[in-house]
Coordinates of C-alpha atoms in Angstrom, one line a residue:
M1 CA -65.6 103.1 64.8
P2 CA -67.0 105.2 67.2
A3 CA -69.2 102.6 68.9
Q4 CA -65.7 100.9 69.4
A5 CA -64.0 104.2 71.1
S6 CA -66.9 104.7 73.7
A7 CA -66.0 102.0 74.7
P8 CA -65.7 101.6 78.8
S9 CA -62.0 102.1 79.5
Q10 CA -62.3 100.1 82.9
P11 CA -62.1 96.3 81.5
A12 CA -58.7 97.8 79.3
S13 CA -57.0 99.2 81.2
M14 CA -56.9 95.9 83.2
A15 CA -55.4 94.4 80.2
S16 CA -52.1 92.0 80.0
P17 CA -48.6 93.6 78.6
E18 CA -49.3 90.5 76.3
A19 CA -52.7 91.3 75.2
Q20 CA -52.0 94.9 73.9
K21 CA -48.3 93.7 72.6
T22 CA -50.6 91.5 69.8
G23 CA -53.9 93.9 69.6
A24 CA -56.5 92.5 72.0
A25 CA -57.0 95.5 73.0
P26 CA -57.4 97.7 69.9
A27 CA -60.4 99.9 71.8
E28 CA -57.7 100.8 74.6
E29 CA -55.4 101.8 71.7
N30 CA -57.9 103.7 70.0
Q31 CA -59.1 105.3 72.9
V32 CA -55.5 106.2 74.3
G33 CA -54.5 107.8 70.5
T34 CA -57.9 110.1 70.4
G35 CA -56.8 111.8 73.9
A36 CA -53.7 112.3 72.9
E37 CA -55.1 113.5 69.0
K38 CA -57.1 116.3 71.6
M39 CA -54.5 117.1 73.6
G40 CA -52.1 117.5 71.4
A41 CA -49.1 115.2 73.4
P42 CA -48.0 112.1 72.4
A43 CA -49.0 108.8 73.7
P44 CA -48.1 108.2 77.6
P45 CA -45.8 104.4 78.1
Y46 CA -47.3 101.8 79.8
Q47 CA -47.7 102.0 83.3
K48 CA -46.6 98.5 85.2
S49 CA -49.0 97.4 87.6
W50 CA -48.6 98.1 91.3
L51 CA -47.1 94.8 92.1
A52 CA -45.3 94.3 89.1
R53 CA -43.1 97.6 90.1
H54 CA -43.0 96.2 93.8
F55 CA -41.7 92.8 92.8
S56 CA -39.4 94.8 90.3
L57 CA -37.8 96.7 93.1
L58 CA -37.2 94.1 95.5
R59 CA -35.6 91.8 92.5
R60 CA -33.5 94.9 92.1
D61 CA -33.0 95.9 95.6
R62 CA -31.9 91.7 96.8
Q63 CA -29.9 92.2 93.8
A64 CA -27.5 95.1 94.3
Q65 CA -27.7 93.8 97.8
K66 CA -26.0 90.6 97.2
A67 CA -23.4 92.8 95.3
G68 CA -22.2 95.0 97.6
Q69 CA -22.1 92.1 100.1
L70 CA -19.7 90.7 97.3
F71 CA -17.9 93.3 96.7
S72 CA -17.1 94.5 100.8
G73 CA -16.4 90.5 100.9
L74 CA -13.8 90.1 98.3
L75 CA -12.2 93.7 100.0
A76 CA -12.2 91.6 103.3
L77 CA -10.6 88.6 101.7
N78 CA -8.0 90.5 99.5
V79 CA -6.9 92.9 103.7
V80 CA -6.5 89.3 105.2
F81 CA -4.4 88.0 102.9
L82 CA -2.1 90.7 102.3
G83 CA -1.6 91.2 105.6
G84 CA -1.5 87.3 106.2
A85 CA 1.0 87.7 103.8
F86 CA 3.3 89.5 105.7
I87 CA 3.1 88.1 108.8
C88 CA 3.5 84.3 107.4
S89 CA 6.9 86.1 105.7
M90 CA 7.6 87.6 109.1
I91 CA 8.0 84.2 111.1
F92 CA 9.8 82.1 107.7
N93 CA 12.4 85.3 107.0
N94 CA 12.7 87.7 109.5
V95 CA 15.0 89.4 107.7
A96 CA 13.4 90.8 104.9
V97 CA 10.0 91.6 106.7
T98 CA 10.7 92.2 110.0
L99 CA 7.9 93.2 113.1
G100 CA 7.7 96.4 112.1
D101 CA 6.9 96.2 108.8
V102 CA 3.9 93.8 110.4
W103 CA 3.3 96.7 112.7
I104 CA 3.0 99.5 109.9
L105 CA 1.0 98.0 107.5
L106 CA -1.7 97.8 110.8
A107 CA -1.0 100.9 111.7
A108 CA -2.3 101.9 108.6
L109 CA -5.0 99.5 108.4
K110 CA -6.0 100.9 111.7
A111 CA -6.0 104.0 111.4
L112 CA -8.3 103.7 108.0
S113 CA -10.7 101.8 110.0
L114 CA -10.5 104.3 113.0
L115 CA -11.2 107.4 110.4
W116 CA -14.5 105.1 108.8
L117 CA -16.1 104.4 112.3
L118 CA -15.8 108.1 113.3
Y119 CA -17.1 108.9 109.4
Y120 CA -19.8 106.2 110.4
A121 CA -20.5 107.7 113.7
T122 CA -20.6 111.2 113.2
C123 CA -22.3 110.8 109.3
T124 CA -23.5 108.5 108.3
T125 CA -26.1 107.7 111.0
R126 CA -27.5 111.4 111.3
H127 CA -29.0 111.0 108.0
T128 CA -33.0 111.5 108.1
H129 CA -33.5 107.7 106.8
A130 CA -30.4 106.0 107.9
M131 CA -32.1 104.1 110.9
L132 CA -35.6 103.1 110.1
F133 CA -34.8 99.8 111.6
R134 CA -33.0 98.4 115.0
D135 CA -32.3 94.7 114.8
P136 CA -33.7 93.5 118.3
H137 CA -31.8 90.2 118.4
A138 CA -28.7 91.7 117.5
G139 CA -26.1 92.9 120.8
S140 CA -27.5 91.6 123.5
I141 CA -26.4 92.9 126.8
W142 CA -24.0 90.6 127.9
V143 CA -22.3 90.7 124.1
R144 CA -22.1 94.5 124.5
G145 CA -20.5 93.8 128.4
S146 CA -17.8 91.7 127.1
L147 CA -16.6 93.8 124.5
V148 CA -16.2 96.3 127.1
L149 CA -14.3 94.0 129.6
F150 CA -11.9 92.9 126.5
G151 CA -11.4 96.3 125.0
S152 CA -10.3 97.0 128.6
C153 CA -8.2 94.6 129.4
A154 CA -7.4 95.5 125.7
V155 CA -6.1 99.2 126.7
C156 CA -4.3 97.7 130.1
L157 CA -2.5 95.7 128.2
N158 CA -1.3 98.1 125.3
V159 CA -0.3 100.6 128.6
F160 CA 1.8 98.1 129.9
R161 CA 3.1 97.3 126.6
L162 CA 3.9 101.1 126.3
G163 CA 5.7 101.1 130.0
Y164 CA 7.5 98.0 129.1
D165 CA 9.1 99.7 126.3
V166 CA 9.2 103.6 127.8
S167 CA 11.5 101.5 130.8
H168 CA 14.0 100.2 127.6
I169 CA 13.6 103.3 125.8
H170 CA 17.5 103.5 125.9
C171 CA 17.8 100.6 123.5
K172 CA 14.8 100.8 122.0
S173 CA 13.6 102.3 118.9
Q174 CA 11.6 105.6 119.9
L175 CA 9.1 104.7 116.7
E176 CA 7.4 101.6 118.8
L177 CA 6.1 104.2 121.2
I178 CA 3.5 105.0 118.6
F179 CA 2.1 101.7 117.8
P180 CA 0.8 101.0 121.6
V181 CA -0.9 104.5 121.3
I182 CA -2.3 104.0 118.2
E183 CA -4.2 100.4 118.9
I184 CA -5.3 102.3 122.8
V185 CA -7.0 105.5 120.5
F186 CA -8.7 102.5 118.0
I187 CA -9.5 99.8 120.8
G188 CA -11.5 103.2 122.4
A189 CA -13.1 104.7 119.1
Q190 CA -14.2 101.1 118.2
T191 CA -16.0 100.1 121.4
W192 CA -17.8 103.0 121.5
V193 CA -19.0 102.6 118.1
L194 CA -19.5 99.2 118.6
W195 CA -21.4 99.8 121.7
K196 CA -23.9 102.4 120.5
H197 CA -24.5 101.0 117.0
C198 CA -24.4 97.4 117.2
K199 CA -28.1 96.6 116.2
D200 CA -28.5 99.3 113.6
C201 CA -29.8 98.3 109.8
V202 CA -28.2 100.9 107.8
Q203 CA -30.8 101.8 105.2
V204 CA -28.2 104.6 103.5
Q205 CA -24.4 104.2 102.3
T206 CA -25.0 100.8 101.9
N207 CA -22.2 100.0 99.4
F208 CA -19.4 102.1 101.8
T209 CA -20.6 101.3 105.2
R210 CA -20.3 97.2 104.2
C211 CA -16.7 97.9 102.9
G212 CA -16.2 100.2 105.9
L213 CA -17.5 97.1 108.3
M214 CA -15.0 94.3 106.1
L215 CA -12.5 96.3 106.8
T216 CA -12.5 97.0 110.0
L217 CA -13.4 92.8 111.0
A218 CA -9.7 92.3 108.7
T219 CA -8.3 94.6 110.6
N220 CA -9.3 93.0 114.1
L221 CA -8.9 89.5 112.6
L222 CA -5.1 90.3 111.6
L223 CA -4.7 91.8 114.9
W224 CA -5.6 88.4 116.3
V225 CA -3.5 86.2 114.0
L226 CA -0.3 88.6 115.3
A227 CA -1.5 88.2 118.8
V228 CA -1.7 84.6 118.3
T229 CA 1.6 83.8 116.2
N230 CA 4.1 86.4 117.8
D231 CA 5.4 85.5 120.4
S232 CA 8.4 88.6 120.5
M233 CA 7.4 89.8 123.0
H234 CA 7.2 86.5 125.2
R235 CA 11.2 85.4 124.3
E236 CA 12.1 89.1 125.0
I237 CA 10.6 88.5 128.9
K238 CA 12.3 84.9 129.1
A239 CA 15.5 86.3 127.4
E240 CA 15.2 89.3 129.8
L241 CA 15.0 86.8 132.9
S242 CA 17.5 84.7 131.8
A243 CA 20.3 88.1 131.6
L244 CA 19.2 89.2 135.5
V245 CA 19.9 85.3 136.6
E246 CA 23.3 85.4 134.2
N247 CA 24.3 89.3 135.4
F248 CA 23.7 88.3 139.0
S249 CA 25.8 85.3 138.5
G250 CA 28.9 88.0 137.4
N251 CA 28.1 87.1 133.8
D252 CA 28.0 90.0 131.1
T253 CA 25.6 90.1 128.7
N254 CA 24.1 91.8 125.8
T255 CA 20.5 91.6 126.5
C256 CA 18.6 94.5 127.1
V257 CA 17.7 95.2 130.3
C258 CA 15.5 97.4 132.4
L259 CA 17.1 100.2 134.9
N260 CA 14.3 99.7 137.5
A261 CA 13.6 95.5 137.8
T262 CA 10.9 96.3 139.7
V263 CA 8.8 98.5 137.3
C264 CA 9.7 96.0 135.0
E265 CA 8.2 92.8 136.9
V266 CA 4.9 94.7 136.7
F267 CA 4.8 95.7 134.0
Q268 CA 5.6 92.0 132.8
K269 CA 3.3 90.3 134.9
G270 CA 0.7 92.9 133.7
Y271 CA 1.4 91.9 129.9
L272 CA 1.4 88.2 130.3
M273 CA -1.7 87.9 132.2
L274 CA -3.8 90.4 130.4
Y275 CA -2.5 88.5 126.5
P276 CA -5.3 86.7 126.5
F277 CA -7.6 89.2 126.8
S278 CA -6.4 91.2 123.6
T279 CA -7.4 88.2 121.1
E280 CA -10.8 87.9 123.5
Y281 CA -11.1 91.6 122.6
C282 CA -10.8 90.6 118.4
L283 CA -13.0 87.9 118.0
I284 CA -15.7 89.9 119.9
C285 CA -15.3 92.6 117.2
C286 CA -15.4 90.2 114.3
A287 CA -18.5 89.0 115.2
V288 CA -20.5 92.0 115.9
L289 CA -19.3 93.9 113.2
F290 CA -20.9 90.6 110.8
V291 CA -23.5 90.8 112.5
M292 CA -23.6 94.3 111.8
W293 CA -22.6 94.1 108.3
K294 CA -25.4 91.5 107.8
N295 CA -28.0 93.7 109.2
V296 CA -26.6 97.0 105.8
G297 CA -30.2 97.2 103.8
R298 CA -31.9 95.0 105.8
R299 CA -35.9 96.0 106.2
L300 CA -37.5 94.2 109.0
A301 CA -41.7 93.9 109.2
P302 CA -43.2 96.4 111.3
H303 CA -44.1 93.8 114.6
A304 CA -40.8 93.0 114.4
G305 CA -39.6 96.0 116.0
A306 CA -41.6 95.3 119.2
H307 CA -39.8 91.9 120.1
P308 CA -41.9 90.9 123.4
G309 CA -40.3 91.6 126.6
T310 CA -38.3 89.0 128.2
P311 CA -39.3 88.3 131.4
P312 CA -36.8 89.2 134.2
F313 CA -34.1 86.5 135.7
H314 CA -35.4 84.4 138.6
L315 CA -34.5 81.3 140.3
H316 CA -38.2 80.4 140.4
G317 CA -37.3 78.2 143.2
A318 CA -34.8 76.9 141.8
I319 CA -32.2 75.2 144.2
F320 CA -29.9 72.4 143.2
G321 CA -28.5 73.7 140.3
P322 CA -27.2 76.9 142.0
L323 CA -26.1 74.8 145.4
L324 CA -23.6 72.6 143.0
G325 CA -23.0 75.1 140.5
L326 CA -21.5 77.6 143.3
L327 CA -19.5 74.2 145.2
A328 CA -18.0 73.7 141.8
L329 CA -17.3 78.0 141.3
V330 CA -15.8 77.9 145.5
A331 CA -13.5 74.2 144.6
G332 CA -12.7 76.4 141.2
V333 CA -11.4 79.9 142.8
C334 CA -9.7 77.3 145.8
V335 CA -7.8 75.4 143.3
F336 CA -7.1 78.7 141.1
V337 CA -5.9 80.6 143.8
L338 CA -3.3 77.8 144.7
F339 CA -2.1 77.1 141.5
Q340 CA -1.3 80.7 140.6
I341 CA 0.7 81.3 144.0
E342 CA 2.9 78.5 143.4
A343 CA 3.0 79.6 139.8
S344 CA 4.9 83.2 141.3
G345 CA 7.8 81.3 141.9
L346 CA 10.5 79.8 139.3
A347 CA 9.0 76.0 138.9
I348 CA 6.1 74.8 139.7
A349 CA 5.3 71.5 142.0
R350 CA 3.7 68.3 140.4
Q351 CA 1.5 68.1 142.9
Y352 CA -0.2 71.4 141.5
F353 CA -0.6 70.2 138.0
I354 CA -2.4 67.3 139.1
L355 CA -4.8 69.0 141.5
Y356 CA -5.6 71.9 138.5
Y357 CA -5.8 68.4 136.6
A358 CA -8.3 66.5 139.4
F359 CA -10.5 69.5 139.6
Y360 CA -11.2 69.1 135.9
V361 CA -11.9 65.9 135.5
A362 CA -14.7 65.8 138.5
V363 CA -16.5 68.7 136.9
L364 CA -16.3 68.3 133.4
P365 CA -18.3 64.7 133.6
A366 CA -20.9 66.0 135.8
M367 CA -21.5 69.2 133.0
S368 CA -21.3 66.5 130.3
L369 CA -24.3 64.0 131.7
A370 CA -26.4 67.7 133.0
C371 CA -26.1 68.5 129.1
L372 CA -27.2 65.4 128.2
A373 CA -30.3 64.9 131.0
G374 CA -31.2 68.6 129.6
T375 CA -31.3 67.3 124.9
A376 CA -33.3 64.3 126.4
I377 CA -35.7 67.0 128.5
H378 CA -36.2 69.6 125.3
G379 CA -37.4 66.0 123.5
L380 CA -40.3 65.8 125.9
E381 CA -41.0 69.6 125.7
E382 CA -44.8 71.1 123.8
R383 CA -43.1 73.6 122.7
E384 CA -42.5 74.4 118.9
L385 CA -39.8 74.9 117.1
D386 CA -38.9 78.1 116.0
T387 CA -38.3 78.4 112.3
L388 CA -38.1 81.8 111.5
K389 CA -34.8 83.4 109.8
N390 CA -33.0 84.7 112.2
P391 CA -29.2 86.5 111.6
T392 CA -28.3 86.9 114.6
R393 CA -29.2 83.3 116.1
S394 CA -27.7 81.7 113.2
L395 CA -24.1 83.5 114.1
D396 CA -24.7 82.3 117.1
V397 CA -24.2 78.8 116.4
V398 CA -21.8 79.3 114.4
L399 CA -19.8 81.0 116.6
L400 CA -20.6 78.3 119.4
M401 CA -19.6 75.6 117.1
G402 CA -16.1 77.4 115.6
A403 CA -15.2 78.9 119.2
A404 CA -15.4 75.1 120.0
L405 CA -12.3 73.9 118.3
G406 CA -10.4 76.0 120.3
Q407 CA -10.1 73.3 123.1
M408 CA -10.8 70.5 121.0
G409 CA -7.9 70.8 119.0
I410 CA -5.7 71.1 122.0
A411 CA -6.6 68.6 123.7
Y412 CA -6.4 66.2 120.2
F413 CA -2.3 67.6 120.1
S414 CA -2.3 66.8 123.9
I415 CA -3.6 63.4 123.3
V416 CA -1.3 62.3 120.3
A417 CA 1.3 63.9 122.7
I418 CA 0.6 62.0 126.0
V419 CA 0.2 58.4 123.8
A420 CA 3.2 58.6 122.1
T421 CA 5.8 58.8 125.0
R422 CA 4.9 58.6 128.7
P423 CA 0.6 57.6 128.9
H424 CA 1.3 55.4 132.1
E425 CA 2.3 58.6 134.6
L426 CA -0.2 60.1 137.2
L427 CA -0.2 63.2 135.7
N428 CA -0.5 61.9 132.2
R429 CA -3.0 59.9 132.7
L430 CA -5.4 62.8 134.4
I431 CA -4.2 64.8 131.8
L432 CA -5.1 61.6 129.2
A433 CA -8.2 62.1 130.6
Y434 CA -8.7 65.7 130.9
S435 CA -8.7 65.6 126.9
L436 CA -11.2 63.2 126.4
L437 CA -13.7 64.4 128.7
I438 CA -13.0 67.8 127.5
I439 CA -14.4 67.0 123.8
L440 CA -16.9 64.5 125.2
Q441 CA -18.2 68.2 127.5
H442 CA -18.0 70.8 124.7
I443 CA -20.1 68.0 122.4
A444 CA -22.8 67.6 124.8
Q445 CA -22.7 71.4 125.8
N446 CA -23.1 72.0 122.2
L447 CA -26.0 70.2 121.3
F448 CA -28.2 71.6 124.7
I449 CA -27.8 74.9 123.6
I450 CA -28.4 75.0 119.8
E451 CA -31.4 72.4 120.7
G452 CA -32.5 75.2 123.3
L453 CA -32.3 78.0 121.1
H454 CA -34.5 76.8 118.4
R455 CA -37.1 76.7 120.3
R456 CA -39.9 79.4 120.6
P457 CA -39.9 81.3 123.7
L458 CA -43.3 80.5 126.2
W459 CA -44.2 84.4 126.2
E460 CA -43.9 84.7 122.3
T461 CA -46.4 81.3 121.9
A462 CA -48.5 83.2 124.4
G463 CA -48.5 86.7 123.1
K464 CA -49.1 84.8 119.1
Q465 CA -52.1 83.9 120.8
E466 CA -53.5 86.7 122.6
A467 CA -52.7 88.5 118.9
E468 CA -54.9 85.8 117.0
L469 CA -58.0 85.9 119.5
P470 CA -59.7 89.9 118.9
R471 CA -59.6 87.8 114.8
R472 CA -62.6 85.7 116.1
G473 CA -64.8 88.8 116.4
S474 CA -68.2 87.0 114.5
L475 CA -67.6 84.3 117.7
L476 CA -67.4 85.8 120.8
E477 CA -67.8 83.3 122.8
L478 CA -65.2 81.3 121.4
G479 CA -62.9 83.7 121.6
Q480 CA -63.5 84.2 125.2
D481 CA -63.3 80.9 125.6
L482 CA -60.1 80.0 124.4
R483 CA -58.6 83.1 125.4
R484 CA -59.6 82.3 129.1
A485 CA -57.4 78.5 128.7
S486 CA -54.6 80.3 127.0
L487 CA -54.5 82.1 130.5
A488 CA -55.0 79.4 132.7
Y489 CA -52.4 77.4 130.4
I490 CA -49.6 80.3 131.2
H491 CA -50.7 80.3 134.6
S492 CA -50.4 76.8 135.5
Y493 CA -46.6 77.1 133.8
S494 CA -45.5 79.5 135.7
H495 CA -45.9 77.2 138.4
L496 CA -43.3 75.3 136.6
N497 CA -43.7 71.8 135.5
W498 CA -40.9 69.5 136.7
K499 CA -39.8 70.0 132.8
R500 CA -39.1 73.4 132.7
R501 CA -37.8 73.1 137.0
A502 CA -35.1 69.9 135.5
L503 CA -34.4 73.0 132.2
K504 CA -34.3 75.3 135.1
E505 CA -31.8 73.8 137.4
I506 CA -29.4 72.4 135.2
C507 CA -28.9 76.2 133.2
L508 CA -28.4 77.5 135.7
F509 CA -25.6 74.5 137.1
L510 CA -23.9 74.8 134.0
I511 CA -23.5 78.9 133.8
L512 CA -21.7 78.7 137.2
C513 CA -19.6 75.6 136.6
N514 CA -18.9 77.7 132.7
L515 CA -18.1 81.0 134.6
T516 CA -15.5 79.1 136.8
L517 CA -14.2 77.6 134.0
W518 CA -13.8 80.7 131.8
M519 CA -12.1 82.4 135.0
M520 CA -9.5 79.7 135.7
P521 CA -7.9 80.1 131.6
A522 CA -8.5 83.6 131.3
F523 CA -6.6 84.7 134.0
G524 CA -3.0 83.9 135.1
I525 CA -0.4 81.4 133.8
H526 CA -2.1 78.3 132.0
P527 CA -1.2 74.6 133.5
F528 CA -0.1 73.8 129.6
E529 CA 3.4 75.0 130.8
N530 CA 3.8 71.1 132.5
G531 CA 6.8 70.7 130.1
L532 CA 5.2 67.7 127.8
E533 CA 3.6 69.2 125.1
K534 CA 6.1 71.7 124.8
D535 CA 9.1 69.1 125.0
F536 CA 7.1 67.2 122.4
Y537 CA 6.0 69.4 119.6
G538 CA 8.6 72.5 120.3
Y539 CA 8.2 76.1 122.0
R540 CA 7.1 77.7 119.0
T541 CA 4.5 75.5 117.5
W542 CA 3.1 74.7 121.0
F543 CA 3.4 78.5 121.8
T544 CA 0.9 78.7 118.4
I545 CA -1.5 75.7 119.4
V546 CA -2.0 77.5 122.5
N547 CA -2.2 81.2 121.7
F548 CA -5.1 79.7 119.0
G549 CA -6.8 77.5 121.3
L550 CA -6.8 79.2 124.4
P551 CA -8.3 82.1 123.4
L552 CA -11.1 80.5 121.8
G553 CA -11.5 78.4 124.5
V554 CA -12.4 81.9 126.9
F555 CA -14.6 82.7 124.1
Y556 CA -16.6 79.8 123.9
R557 CA -17.2 79.7 127.9
M558 CA -18.1 83.5 127.6
H559 CA -20.4 82.6 124.5
S560 CA -21.9 79.4 126.4
V561 CA -23.2 81.8 129.3
G562 CA -25.0 84.1 127.1
G563 CA -26.3 81.1 125.3
L564 CA -27.4 79.1 128.4
V565 CA -28.6 82.7 130.2
E566 CA -31.2 82.9 126.9
V567 CA -31.9 79.1 127.3
Y568 CA -32.6 79.6 130.9
L569 CA -35.1 82.7 129.9
E570 CA -37.1 81.0 127.5
A571 CA -37.2 77.8 129.7

């Protein structure tokens, strides 16, 4: 027994827990018992190895993260269902639930979200270990720029709405003036917080942060749903215009009429022009908030924070793409100006609709062919596919596919209306061709952008090769040869081979074309007012279809420009 007690303790300490439980290491038990008797203290509990403790903590952390995501997701789902029930009740039974009731609910949600945004910016982010990591892929400059641009337009929209309500204060409730003010404050605070903290990977107060992000996301989603379905302001402006005509003819009406017609006309046109930007702003905020929600509690690898420097934007000798894109841009601006001048009158002549749709029918096939050619060139490239997990890229793909449903949905509704009524007229043939081409162009462009986003950038591959070379210390000459070969490869690529040059030409052409197609529906009156679909589906249904699809279409063009810029830089 003494010989057993004096056995070396090192091998025994490495025994497995199962061996200790079954008595496979009696020597260690005797030694521990002897030590405990000498110290006069109880035997210490068995200590797990570092690896076991590490995996146990990782498993618990992953389970807690999933539980927090589930709870916050359920919170957002319940808020959306509650707000959706209010909005649907207002649409189908506007006597029991009025628009004012919906505004009160949204004002309460905006107030709660505003309190959380201020708490997050002033308290949560000030903790010592709150911001250990930042996602380098989140919050690109074009996303934050769009956030500020559309946020400013949404603020101006509420200013016009506030001015319109003030000019009708003699026949409206003063309580209605509060809601635009609350929304202006909410938009300003939300834009500032998202601009500053869109890259955060918060490590403290994770569950509370997830719930706050989901509450704010649900509020923006409900604001978007209300903007899509609520046409009360449009009907009010239309009724006021009809009342002015009746009063001018000598017939009195009970419609609330503005006292200063000139000022009210400015407010009306400003409101109608900026209306799509409010829905755009809500969609962008939902996307940024979702990325922040996915990044809560996320721990990045030490090398992930050091994002390789993206090369600056240079033309690299590209000529045909920018020239063709500028030609499309100039032609689009001319058509847009002519159409808007005509739209400022009481009625739009038929030839202006024909001109508008003829421009689309000319541009969309060229864009589709360019996208198909770019997709074919991607298949011939030597660059590897990037299979690493990237939440920002995954969200970009989802947004690209989801936003494409807007214009495609409107196109399918137009196809049904045209085929079922008058498909043989010239204007209807153009609209039918436009609808078919817009579907084809969206599909081809999505394939091209998604394929380009999943290709590994050239500078990233080069950086990986250079990082691996110093590890070949025992084969110094071989390492130097590989380094020279790698630098020669990069130098040859800097002069652009035909595939990279073609990709850059295609990207520049598509960027300018998407900017043109973004500008035309985003500003001013859209040619969906031609009357065919409105007469076929009814005003209320067609208003909902257009207000659902048009903001998504504008968002799609803007998001496509950002994706094409990334594909251009990585080519």
